[in-house]
Coordinates of C-alpha atoms in Angstrom, one line a residue:
M141 CA 98.0 48.1 83.9
A142 CA 96.5 44.1 84.9
G143 CA 100.0 43.0 83.8
W144 CA 101.9 45.3 85.7
G145 CA 99.9 44.4 89.1
R146 CA 100.0 40.6 88.4
F147 CA 103.9 41.3 87.9
A148 CA 103.8 42.8 91.2
A149 CA 102.3 40.3 93.1
V150 CA 104.5 37.7 92.2
L151 CA 107.3 40.1 93.0
R152 CA 105.9 40.2 96.5
N153 CA 105.7 36.4 96.8
V154 CA 109.2 36.2 95.5
L155 CA 110.6 38.2 98.0
K156 CA 108.5 36.9 101.3
S157 CA 109.5 33.4 100.5
P158 CA 111.6 31.3 103.0
R159 CA 114.4 31.1 100.5
S160 CA 114.6 34.6 100.1
L161 CA 114.6 35.5 104.1
K162 CA 117.3 33.0 104.1
S163 CA 119.6 34.9 101.3
L164 CA 118.5 38.7 102.8
A165 CA 121.4 39.9 101.5
L166 CA 121.1 38.8 98.4
R167 CA 117.7 39.7 97.6
R168 CA 118.8 43.5 98.9
A169 CA 121.2 43.4 96.3
V170 CA 119.2 41.9 93.5
G171 CA 115.5 43.4 94.1
P172 CA 116.3 47.1 93.3
G173 CA 118.3 45.7 90.5
V174 CA 115.1 43.8 89.0
L175 CA 112.9 46.6 90.0
G176 CA 115.2 49.1 88.6
S177 CA 115.1 47.1 85.5
V178 CA 111.7 47.0 84.8
I179 CA 110.8 50.5 85.9
G180 CA 113.7 51.3 83.3
T181 CA 112.2 49.1 80.5
G182 CA 108.7 50.8 81.0
L183 CA 109.9 54.5 80.8
I184 CA 112.2 53.2 77.8
C185 CA 109.3 51.7 76.2
Y186 CA 106.9 54.5 77.0
Y187 CA 109.0 57.1 75.2
Q188 CA 109.4 55.2 72.0
Y189 CA 106.0 54.8 72.0
H190 CA 105.1 58.6 72.5
A191 CA 108.1 60.2 70.5
N192 CA 106.4 60.8 67.5
S193 CA 103.6 62.6 69.4
R194 CA 106.0 64.3 71.7
T195 CA 103.2 64.2 74.2
L196 CA 102.2 62.9 77.6
P197 CA 98.6 61.7 77.8
F198 CA 97.5 63.7 80.5
A199 CA 98.5 66.9 78.5
V200 CA 95.9 69.1 77.2
H201 CA 96.4 71.1 74.0
A202 CA 94.3 73.6 72.3
A203 CA 93.3 72.9 69.0
E204 CA 96.2 74.3 66.5
Q205 CA 94.6 75.5 63.1
K206 CA 97.8 75.3 60.3
E207 CA 97.4 77.5 57.3
A208 CA 97.3 75.8 54.0
P209 CA 100.5 76.4 51.9
A210 CA 99.9 78.7 49.2
P211 CA 100.2 76.8 46.0
Q212 CA 103.8 77.3 44.5
L213 CA 103.5 78.8 40.7
S214 CA 105.4 77.4 38.1
A215 CA 108.3 78.9 36.0
R216 CA 105.7 79.5 33.0
K217 CA 103.6 81.6 35.3
I218 CA 106.0 83.5 36.9
R219 CA 107.2 84.5 33.3
F220 CA 103.3 85.2 32.3
I221 CA 102.6 87.1 35.3
Q222 CA 106.2 89.2 35.0
F223 CA 105.4 90.1 31.1
A224 CA 101.6 90.8 31.4
S225 CA 101.0 94.4 30.7
V226 CA 96.9 94.6 31.0
V227 CA 94.3 93.6 33.2
Y228 CA 90.6 92.7 32.5
E229 CA 88.1 91.7 34.9
Q230 CA 91.0 91.3 37.4
E231 CA 92.8 88.9 35.6
P232 CA 96.1 89.6 33.8
Y233 CA 96.7 89.2 30.0
M234 CA 99.4 89.4 27.6
T235 CA 99.3 91.8 24.3
P236 CA 100.6 90.4 21.6
R237 CA 103.7 92.8 21.6
D238 CA 104.1 91.0 25.6
F239 CA 104.6 87.6 24.2
L240 CA 107.2 88.7 21.7
F241 CA 109.2 89.9 24.4
S242 CA 108.7 87.1 27.1
V243 CA 110.2 84.3 24.5
M244 CA 113.2 86.7 23.4
L245 CA 114.2 88.6 26.7
E246 CA 115.2 86.6 29.8
N247 CA 113.9 89.4 32.4
V248 CA 111.7 92.9 31.6
D249 CA 113.7 96.0 32.1
R250 CA 111.6 97.7 34.6
K251 CA 108.5 97.1 36.9
L252 CA 105.4 97.1 34.3
Q253 CA 102.4 99.1 35.6
K254 CA 99.4 97.1 34.3
R255 CA 96.9 98.6 32.0
V256 CA 93.3 98.4 33.3
L257 CA 91.4 97.4 29.9
T258 CA 87.7 98.9 29.7
T259 CA 84.8 96.7 27.9
E260 CA 85.0 99.4 25.1
E261 CA 88.8 98.6 24.7
V262 CA 88.5 94.7 24.8
N263 CA 85.8 94.9 21.9
N264 CA 88.0 97.2 19.8
M265 CA 90.8 94.4 20.1
L266 CA 88.7 91.7 19.3
T267 CA 87.3 93.6 15.8
A268 CA 91.2 94.2 15.3
A269 CA 91.5 90.6 15.8
S270 CA 89.0 89.1 13.9
K271 CA 90.1 91.1 11.0
A272 CA 93.5 90.4 10.9
R273 CA 95.2 88.7 8.0
A274 CA 97.5 85.7 8.3
G275 CA 101.1 86.3 7.8
N276 CA 105.0 86.2 9.7
D277 CA 104.0 89.7 11.0
L278 CA 100.6 89.4 13.2
F279 CA 101.7 89.5 16.3
R280 CA 103.6 93.0 15.6
T281 CA 100.9 94.2 13.3
L282 CA 98.6 93.9 16.8
G283 CA 101.1 94.7 19.1
D284 CA 99.5 96.3 22.4
N285 CA 95.8 96.0 20.4
G286 CA 95.0 92.6 22.2
L287 CA 95.0 90.0 25.1
L288 CA 95.9 86.5 25.8
S289 CA 95.2 84.7 28.7
Y290 CA 97.5 82.4 30.6
T291 CA 95.9 79.1 28.7
E292 CA 96.6 80.5 25.6
Y293 CA 100.4 81.7 26.5
L294 CA 101.0 77.8 27.5
F295 CA 99.1 76.7 24.0
L296 CA 102.0 79.5 22.4
L297 CA 104.7 78.1 23.7
T298 CA 104.2 74.8 22.7
I299 CA 103.8 75.6 19.2
M300 CA 107.1 77.5 19.4
T301 CA 109.1 74.3 19.9
K302 CA 107.1 71.8 18.8
P303 CA 108.1 70.3 15.0
R304 CA 106.3 70.6 12.0
T305 CA 105.7 66.9 12.1
G306 CA 103.5 67.4 15.2
F307 CA 101.2 70.2 13.8
H308 CA 98.7 67.7 12.6
I309 CA 98.7 65.8 16.2
A310 CA 98.2 68.8 17.7
F311 CA 95.2 69.6 15.8
K312 CA 93.5 66.1 16.0
M313 CA 94.2 67.0 20.1
L314 CA 91.5 70.0 20.0
D315 CA 89.4 68.2 17.0
V316 CA 87.7 66.3 19.6
D317 CA 84.7 64.9 17.7
G318 CA 87.4 64.2 14.7
N319 CA 85.3 66.1 12.4
E320 CA 88.6 67.6 10.6
H321 CA 87.6 71.2 11.7
V322 CA 87.7 72.7 15.3
D323 CA 85.0 75.1 16.6
K324 CA 85.2 77.5 19.6
K325 CA 83.5 75.1 22.0
E326 CA 86.1 72.7 21.6
F327 CA 88.9 75.4 21.9
L328 CA 87.7 76.1 25.5
K329 CA 86.1 72.5 26.3
D330 CA 83.5 74.4 28.4
G331 CA 83.2 78.2 26.9
E332 CA 83.9 79.6 30.5
A333 CA 86.6 81.5 29.5
A334 CA 86.9 85.4 28.4
N335 CA 87.1 86.0 24.8
T336 CA 90.5 87.1 23.6
T337 CA 92.6 88.2 20.4
L338 CA 93.5 84.6 19.3
Q339 CA 89.7 83.3 20.0
A340 CA 88.4 86.3 18.0
Y341 CA 91.3 85.2 15.2
F342 CA 90.3 81.8 15.2
F343 CA 86.4 81.8 15.2
G344 CA 85.6 85.4 14.5
K345 CA 84.4 88.3 17.0
K346 CA 81.0 86.2 17.9
G347 CA 82.5 82.5 17.2
E348 CA 80.8 81.5 14.5
K349 CA 83.9 80.4 12.1
K350 CA 85.2 76.9 12.1
L351 CA 89.0 76.0 12.2
Q352 CA 90.6 74.2 9.4
Y353 CA 94.1 72.2 10.0
Q354 CA 95.6 74.5 6.8
E355 CA 94.8 77.4 8.9
F356 CA 95.7 75.8 12.3
R357 CA 98.9 74.7 10.5
R358 CA 99.6 78.5 8.6
F359 CA 99.1 80.1 12.1
M360 CA 102.1 77.6 13.7
E361 CA 104.1 78.3 10.8
D362 CA 104.1 82.1 10.4
L363 CA 104.4 82.1 14.3
Q364 CA 107.7 80.6 14.5
A365 CA 109.0 82.1 11.6
E366 CA 108.1 85.7 13.0
V367 CA 109.8 84.8 16.5
Q368 CA 112.8 83.5 14.5
E369 CA 112.7 86.6 12.4
M370 CA 112.7 88.8 15.9
E371 CA 115.6 87.0 17.1
F372 CA 117.3 87.1 14.8
L373 CA 116.9 91.2 13.9
Q374 CA 117.9 91.3 17.8
F375 CA 121.0 89.3 17.4
S376 CA 122.5 90.9 14.1
R377 CA 121.5 94.5 15.0
G378 CA 119.1 95.0 12.7
M379 CA 121.3 93.6 9.9
D380 CA 120.5 91.4 7.0
T381 CA 123.3 88.9 8.2
M382 CA 124.4 87.8 11.7
R383 CA 128.2 87.6 12.6
R384 CA 129.3 84.1 13.9
E385 CA 130.2 85.8 17.2
D386 CA 126.2 86.9 17.3
F387 CA 125.3 83.5 16.4
A388 CA 127.2 81.9 19.1
E389 CA 125.6 84.8 21.7
W390 CA 122.2 83.9 20.6
L391 CA 123.1 80.0 21.3
L392 CA 124.3 80.9 25.0
H393 CA 121.7 83.5 25.7
Y394 CA 119.5 81.1 28.1
T395 CA 122.1 79.0 29.0
N396 CA 123.5 78.7 32.9
E397 CA 125.9 76.1 32.6
E398 CA 129.0 75.3 34.8
D399 CA 131.2 75.6 31.3
N400 CA 130.0 79.1 30.1
E401 CA 133.2 80.6 30.7
I402 CA 135.2 77.8 28.7
Y403 CA 132.4 78.0 25.8
W404 CA 132.8 82.4 25.7
E405 CA 136.3 82.1 25.8
N406 CA 136.2 79.5 22.8
M407 CA 134.4 82.2 21.0
R408 CA 136.5 84.7 21.5
R409 CA 139.6 83.0 20.3
K410 CA 138.4 80.5 17.9
I411 CA 135.5 82.2 16.0
P412 CA 136.9 84.5 13.2
A413 CA 135.7 87.8 12.7
G414 CA 133.9 89.1 9.9
Q415 CA 132.3 86.1 8.8
S416 CA 128.4 85.9 8.9
I417 CA 125.4 83.9 8.8
T418 CA 122.0 84.4 6.9
F419 CA 118.6 84.4 7.8
D420 CA 118.0 81.2 5.9
E421 CA 121.0 79.5 8.1
F422 CA 119.6 80.6 10.8
K423 CA 116.1 79.5 10.3
A424 CA 117.5 75.9 9.2
F425 CA 119.2 75.5 13.1
C426 CA 116.4 76.6 14.5
L427 CA 114.2 74.2 12.7
F428 CA 117.0 71.7 14.3
T429 CA 116.5 72.6 17.7
N430 CA 112.5 71.8 17.2
N431 CA 113.8 68.6 16.6
L432 CA 115.8 67.9 19.4
E433 CA 114.2 65.1 20.8
D434 CA 114.4 63.3 17.2
F435 CA 118.2 64.1 17.3
A436 CA 118.9 62.9 20.3
F437 CA 117.6 59.7 19.2
S438 CA 119.3 59.7 15.8
M439 CA 123.0 60.3 17.6
K440 CA 122.4 57.2 19.2
M441 CA 122.4 55.4 16.6
V442 CA 125.1 56.8 14.9
T443 CA 127.6 56.8 17.5
E444 CA 128.5 55.2 20.5
A445 CA 127.1 55.7 24.0
N446 CA 128.8 58.7 25.5
R447 CA 131.5 59.5 22.7
P448 CA 132.4 62.6 21.6
V449 CA 130.9 63.6 18.2
G450 CA 132.7 64.5 15.1
M451 CA 131.4 66.8 12.4
A452 CA 130.5 64.1 10.3
Q453 CA 128.5 62.4 12.5
F454 CA 126.7 65.7 13.7
K455 CA 125.6 66.2 10.5
R456 CA 124.2 63.1 9.6
A457 CA 122.4 62.9 12.9
V458 CA 120.8 66.2 11.8
R459 CA 119.6 65.2 8.7
I460 CA 117.8 62.1 9.8
A461 CA 116.2 64.2 12.6
T462 CA 115.0 66.9 10.4
G463 CA 115.7 66.1 6.7
H464 CA 117.8 69.2 6.1
D465 CA 121.4 70.1 6.4
L466 CA 123.0 72.9 8.3
S467 CA 125.6 75.1 6.6
E468 CA 129.1 74.3 7.0
N469 CA 129.5 77.8 8.4
V470 CA 126.7 77.0 11.2
L471 CA 128.6 73.6 11.8
D472 CA 131.9 75.2 12.0
T473 CA 130.8 78.0 14.7
V474 CA 128.9 74.9 16.6
F475 CA 132.1 72.8 16.8
K476 CA 134.4 75.5 17.7
L477 CA 132.3 76.5 20.4
F478 CA 131.6 73.5 21.9
D479 CA 135.0 71.8 21.6
M480 CA 136.5 71.7 25.0
D481 CA 139.6 70.1 24.2
G482 CA 140.6 71.0 20.7
D483 CA 139.9 67.3 18.9
N484 CA 137.4 68.6 16.4
C485 CA 134.6 66.9 18.5
L486 CA 131.8 68.0 21.2
S487 CA 130.5 66.4 24.3
H488 CA 126.6 65.0 23.0
K489 CA 125.9 65.2 26.5
E490 CA 127.0 69.0 27.2
F491 CA 125.7 70.0 23.7
I492 CA 122.4 69.0 24.4
G493 CA 122.2 70.3 27.6
V494 CA 122.8 73.7 25.9
M495 CA 120.2 73.3 23.4
K496 CA 117.7 72.3 26.2
D497 CA 118.2 75.7 27.9
R498 CA 118.1 77.3 24.5
V499 CA 114.9 75.4 23.8
L500 CA 113.2 76.2 26.8
R501 CA 114.1 80.2 26.9
G502 CA 115.3 80.1 30.5
L503 CA 112.5 78.3 31.7
K504 CA 114.2 75.5 33.5
V505 CA 112.6 72.9 35.4
Q506 CA 113.6 70.2 37.3
H507 CA 117.1 68.4 36.9
Q508 CA 116.5 65.2 35.3
N509 CA 119.1 62.8 33.7
G510 CA 119.3 62.1 30.1
I511 CA 117.2 63.3 27.1
S512 CA 113.7 61.3 28.4
G513 CA 114.4 62.9 31.4
Y514 CA 114.5 66.2 29.9
W515 CA 111.0 65.4 28.0
K516 CA 109.7 64.4 30.9
C517 CA 110.5 67.5 32.4
V518 CA 109.1 69.3 29.6
K519 CA 105.5 67.5 29.7
R520 CA 105.3 68.1 33.5
E521 CA 106.0 71.6 34.0
T522 CA 103.3 72.1 30.6
L523 CA 100.8 70.0 32.7
K524 CA 101.7 71.9 35.6
G525 CA 101.0 74.9 34.3
A526 CA 97.9 73.8 32.5
Q527 CA 96.3 72.4 35.7
E528 CA 96.6 75.7 36.9
A529 CA 95.3 77.6 34.0
L530 CA 92.2 74.8 33.9
G531 CA 91.2 76.3 37.0
D532 CA 90.0 79.1 35.5
T533 CA 89.4 78.1 31.5
G534 CA 89.3 74.7 31.0
C535 CA 91.0 74.9 27.9
P536 CA 92.3 71.5 26.4
I537 CA 95.8 72.1 26.0

């Protein structure tokens, strides 16, 4: 304000000078213009200075109380709550049957009424889990006689898509002290989580057992095999073989791509009826999908960037990634389904996009470009879900 006062004094002196009096007309013309310019410029600066706050210095406002936004649930958390059918101590849990349904079905057919478990029921579930035998029917045998936490759901989803080369890495992540076995404290990190079916199965009802790597690997292999068998029976309608069109339907089950209609038309027009795929052929393809990252890398080695992929190149890349071959039956079905222009080639980018949806089982996350972006999304989404769960359980996964 002192600067504005000095400027006003100078302006008055200038206007009172003899030379100014001699040019009164000029003073009357220029004076208001100068004053108007000064005032206008001041108003513009004042407005710009306060534009962000949109308040005047003499305005009085009551303190505003803003509510913190509710945390946004991850896709996996939403799926868990949707399929969880039991509640214990006000926390939702999945049964083993719920978990199988959550990876096989896109949505539950009806809104589940969650069953509230008593302490006696939970104790009976833990006893059953501690006596359960290993096998690729473990979850089906337990059925609704068990409970799985959200953190364990994330852990099981990780197992579902992990290549066998990653089993030992997963075990090492649990084996904090590096003594080649995992105890219950390491599995839970801080031991604050409620006892569950998975804990009783690994460590006994009282948590006294140690989990060895061979047992852990057997569990992971059995779970993958059990889900694969369930999905095969689902799409083969309970038969020993799956029709090629049923296999194509399984491939597209979770996809939501722009070219879906073309894929379905290819299936109806190109895939011959009456030809079937065995369970062993189906398992080999599932092994391939669990090695999708290695496959994408090997594709870069055997083909030029963004070029359509021929069957021989595709077959070679699969063998590099998995160490196994896909049957001619499966390869022919894949190429007939995803061949967009009839040149017996498929788009590497589009095929990877469909397989991403297949691996994620509909739990699509934020879009990223390229296969590296895809894996970053998977890791970020899993970490996001784990952070939600860590608030309650502290599981190290």
